mmCIF file of C-alpha atoms in Angstrom:
data_model
loop_
_atom_site.group_PDB
_atom_site.id
_atom_site.type_symbol
_atom_site.label_atom_id
_atom_site.label_comp_id
_atom_site.label_asym_id
_atom_site.label_seq_id
_atom_site.Cartn_x
_atom_site.Cartn_y
_atom_site.Cartn_z
ATOM 1 C CA GLN V 2 35.226 106.567 137.776
ATOM 2 C CA VAL V 3 33.379 108.124 134.887
ATOM 3 C CA GLN V 4 31.366 106.147 132.607
ATOM 4 C CA LEU V 5 30.280 107.888 129.296
ATOM 5 C CA VAL V 6 27.776 106.596 126.919
ATOM 6 C CA GLU V 7 27.547 107.609 123.091
ATOM 7 C CA SER V 8 23.989 107.479 121.328
ATOM 8 C CA GLY V 9 22.019 108.751 118.629
ATOM 9 C CA GLY V 10 23.844 107.794 116.059
ATOM 10 C CA GLY V 11 22.647 106.259 112.458
ATOM 11 C CA LEU V 12 22.694 106.401 108.985
ATOM 12 C CA VAL V 13 21.422 109.543 107.063
ATOM 13 C CA GLN V 14 21.626 111.405 103.686
ATOM 14 C CA ALA V 15 23.656 114.054 102.825
ATOM 15 C CA GLY V 16 22.159 117.540 103.834
ATOM 16 C CA GLY V 17 20.479 115.777 106.871
ATOM 17 C CA SER V 18 20.718 116.234 110.860
ATOM 18 C CA LEU V 19 21.399 114.100 113.689
ATOM 19 C CA ARG V 20 21.557 115.053 117.247
ATOM 20 C CA LEU V 21 24.209 112.759 119.474
ATOM 21 C CA SER V 22 24.013 112.647 123.136
ATOM 22 C CA CYS V 23 26.413 111.337 125.522
ATOM 23 C CA ALA V 24 25.375 110.652 129.202
ATOM 24 C CA ALA V 25 27.786 110.637 131.872
ATOM 25 C CA SER V 26 27.833 109.083 135.262
ATOM 26 C CA GLY V 27 28.314 110.219 138.940
ATOM 27 C CA ARG V 28 28.084 113.566 140.272
ATOM 28 C CA THR V 29 30.999 115.370 138.989
ATOM 29 C CA PHE V 30 29.762 116.044 135.234
ATOM 30 C CA SER V 31 29.832 119.887 136.248
ATOM 31 C CA GLY V 32 33.520 119.764 137.030
ATOM 32 C CA TYR V 33 34.453 118.522 133.518
ATOM 33 C CA ALA V 34 34.886 120.322 130.000
ATOM 34 C CA MET V 35 33.645 117.712 127.535
ATOM 35 C CA GLY V 36 34.663 117.085 123.924
ATOM 36 C CA TRP V 37 33.572 115.501 120.814
ATOM 37 C CA PHE V 38 35.939 113.650 118.444
ATOM 38 C CA ARG V 39 35.601 111.739 115.742
ATOM 39 C CA GLN V 40 37.589 108.892 113.923
ATOM 40 C CA ALA V 41 36.837 107.746 110.128
ATOM 41 C CA PRO V 42 38.429 104.595 108.647
ATOM 42 C CA GLY V 43 41.824 104.848 108.078
ATOM 43 C CA LYS V 44 42.268 107.901 109.702
ATOM 44 C CA GLU V 45 43.479 109.191 113.301
ATOM 45 C CA ARG V 46 40.921 110.600 115.478
ATOM 46 C CA GLU V 47 40.546 114.227 115.305
ATOM 47 C CA PHE V 48 38.757 117.141 117.162
ATOM 48 C CA VAL V 49 35.469 117.993 116.467
ATOM 49 C CA ALA V 50 33.962 120.579 119.315
ATOM 50 C CA THR V 51 34.356 121.256 122.584
ATOM 51 C CA ILE V 52 32.409 123.297 125.620
ATOM 52 C CA SER V 53 33.402 124.751 128.686
ATOM 53 C CA ARG V 54 32.085 123.367 132.278
ATOM 54 C CA ASN V 55 29.351 125.653 132.693
ATOM 55 C CA GLY V 56 28.394 125.807 128.672
ATOM 56 C CA GLY V 57 29.727 129.568 128.179
ATOM 57 C CA TYR V 58 32.731 128.572 126.018
ATOM 58 C CA THR V 59 32.731 126.446 123.030
ATOM 59 C CA TYR V 60 35.112 125.726 120.369
ATOM 60 C CA TYR V 61 34.702 124.011 117.072
ATOM 61 C CA SER V 62 36.990 122.638 114.185
ATOM 62 C CA ASP V 63 36.792 124.270 110.940
ATOM 63 C CA SER V 64 35.471 121.215 109.171
ATOM 64 C CA VAL V 65 32.656 121.561 111.244
ATOM 65 C CA LYS V 66 32.368 124.943 112.257
ATOM 66 C CA GLY V 67 28.625 126.957 111.203
ATOM 67 C CA ARG V 68 27.293 123.055 110.659
ATOM 68 C CA PHE V 69 27.371 121.252 114.220
ATOM 69 C CA THR V 70 26.004 122.771 117.634
ATOM 70 C CA ILE V 71 27.759 121.492 121.120
ATOM 71 C CA ALA V 72 25.452 121.973 123.885
ATOM 72 C CA ARG V 73 25.355 120.448 127.507
ATOM 73 C CA ASP V 74 22.732 119.868 130.373
ATOM 74 C CA ASN V 75 23.882 119.442 133.461
ATOM 75 C CA SER V 76 21.018 118.848 135.261
ATOM 76 C CA LYS V 77 20.790 115.823 133.308
ATOM 77 C CA ASN V 78 24.579 114.703 132.953
ATOM 78 C CA THR V 79 24.444 114.962 129.381
ATOM 79 C CA VAL V 80 26.281 116.825 126.541
ATOM 80 C CA TYR V 81 25.129 116.962 123.002
ATOM 81 C CA LEU V 82 26.188 117.194 119.414
ATOM 82 C CA GLN V 83 23.667 118.552 117.222
ATOM 83 C CA MET V 84 24.859 117.767 113.450
ATOM 84 C CA ASN V 85 22.926 119.290 110.619
ATOM 85 C CA SER V 86 24.206 119.755 106.968
ATOM 86 C CA LEU V 87 25.958 116.935 107.303
ATOM 87 C CA LYS V 88 28.433 115.460 104.558
ATOM 88 C CA PRO V 89 29.656 112.116 103.515
ATOM 89 C CA GLU V 90 33.131 113.183 105.060
ATOM 90 C CA ASP V 91 31.443 113.450 108.314
ATOM 91 C CA THR V 92 31.095 109.827 108.121
ATOM 92 C CA ALA V 93 32.919 108.619 111.267
ATOM 93 C CA VAL V 94 32.471 106.937 114.615
ATOM 94 C CA TYR V 95 31.809 109.774 117.039
ATOM 95 C CA TYR V 96 33.282 109.846 120.327
ATOM 96 C CA CYS V 97 32.774 112.255 123.736
ATOM 97 C CA ALA V 98 35.228 112.833 126.137
ATOM 98 C CA ALA V 99 36.085 114.613 129.369
ATOM 99 C CA THR V 100 38.891 116.865 130.488
ATOM 100 C CA PHE V 101 39.780 119.005 133.414
ATOM 101 C CA LEU V 102 41.172 121.354 130.800
ATOM 102 C CA ALA V 103 39.352 124.168 129.435
ATOM 103 C CA GLY V 104 39.080 124.901 126.078
ATOM 104 C CA SER V 105 41.225 121.863 124.977
ATOM 105 C CA ARG V 106 41.269 120.468 121.542
ATOM 106 C CA ARG V 107 44.216 117.899 121.845
ATOM 107 C CA LEU V 108 43.038 114.553 122.109
ATOM 108 C CA SER V 109 45.806 113.741 124.672
ATOM 109 C CA ASP V 110 44.422 116.044 126.910
ATOM 110 C CA TYR V 111 41.187 113.980 127.500
ATOM 111 C CA ASP V 112 41.166 111.848 130.406
ATOM 112 C CA TYR V 113 37.771 109.601 129.661
ATOM 113 C CA TRP V 114 36.016 108.411 126.820
ATOM 114 C CA GLY V 115 33.118 106.738 125.660
ATOM 115 C CA GLN V 116 32.760 103.683 123.490
ATOM 116 C CA GLY V 117 31.527 105.889 120.235
ATOM 117 C CA THR V 118 28.535 106.074 118.108
ATOM 118 C CA GLN V 119 28.627 105.192 114.678
ATOM 119 C CA VAL V 120 27.304 108.469 112.185
ATOM 120 C CA THR V 121 27.245 106.898 108.392
ATOM 121 C CA VAL V 122 26.405 109.981 105.573
ATOM 122 C CA SER V 123 25.197 108.700 102.894
ATOM 123 C CA SER V 124 25.765 110.817 98.867
#
């Protein structure tokens, strides 16, 4: 029903920046709140950021607050994650996801997931 495709991952040095994009199919994108999660090797998938349907509300995990910015462009059916001041501990596969629940930060609240994009931060 809803297809999410992440892009923009890659290899950067510590202190660098990347912008991830998540393109959604369909015409119901604006009806979903969106989130970003990440999963590092040997770790469980963890919450990164979420944004409300109209972009008016955002929430970040403590580990990325002040460094990452989530945004969306509903006219393009796309959500973004701007990542600045990257650290080696940010290395993970990053996933975007969609939910009907506003302000959700729990993995179980999200209904649709992309396949992920790899972000590697070297020291």
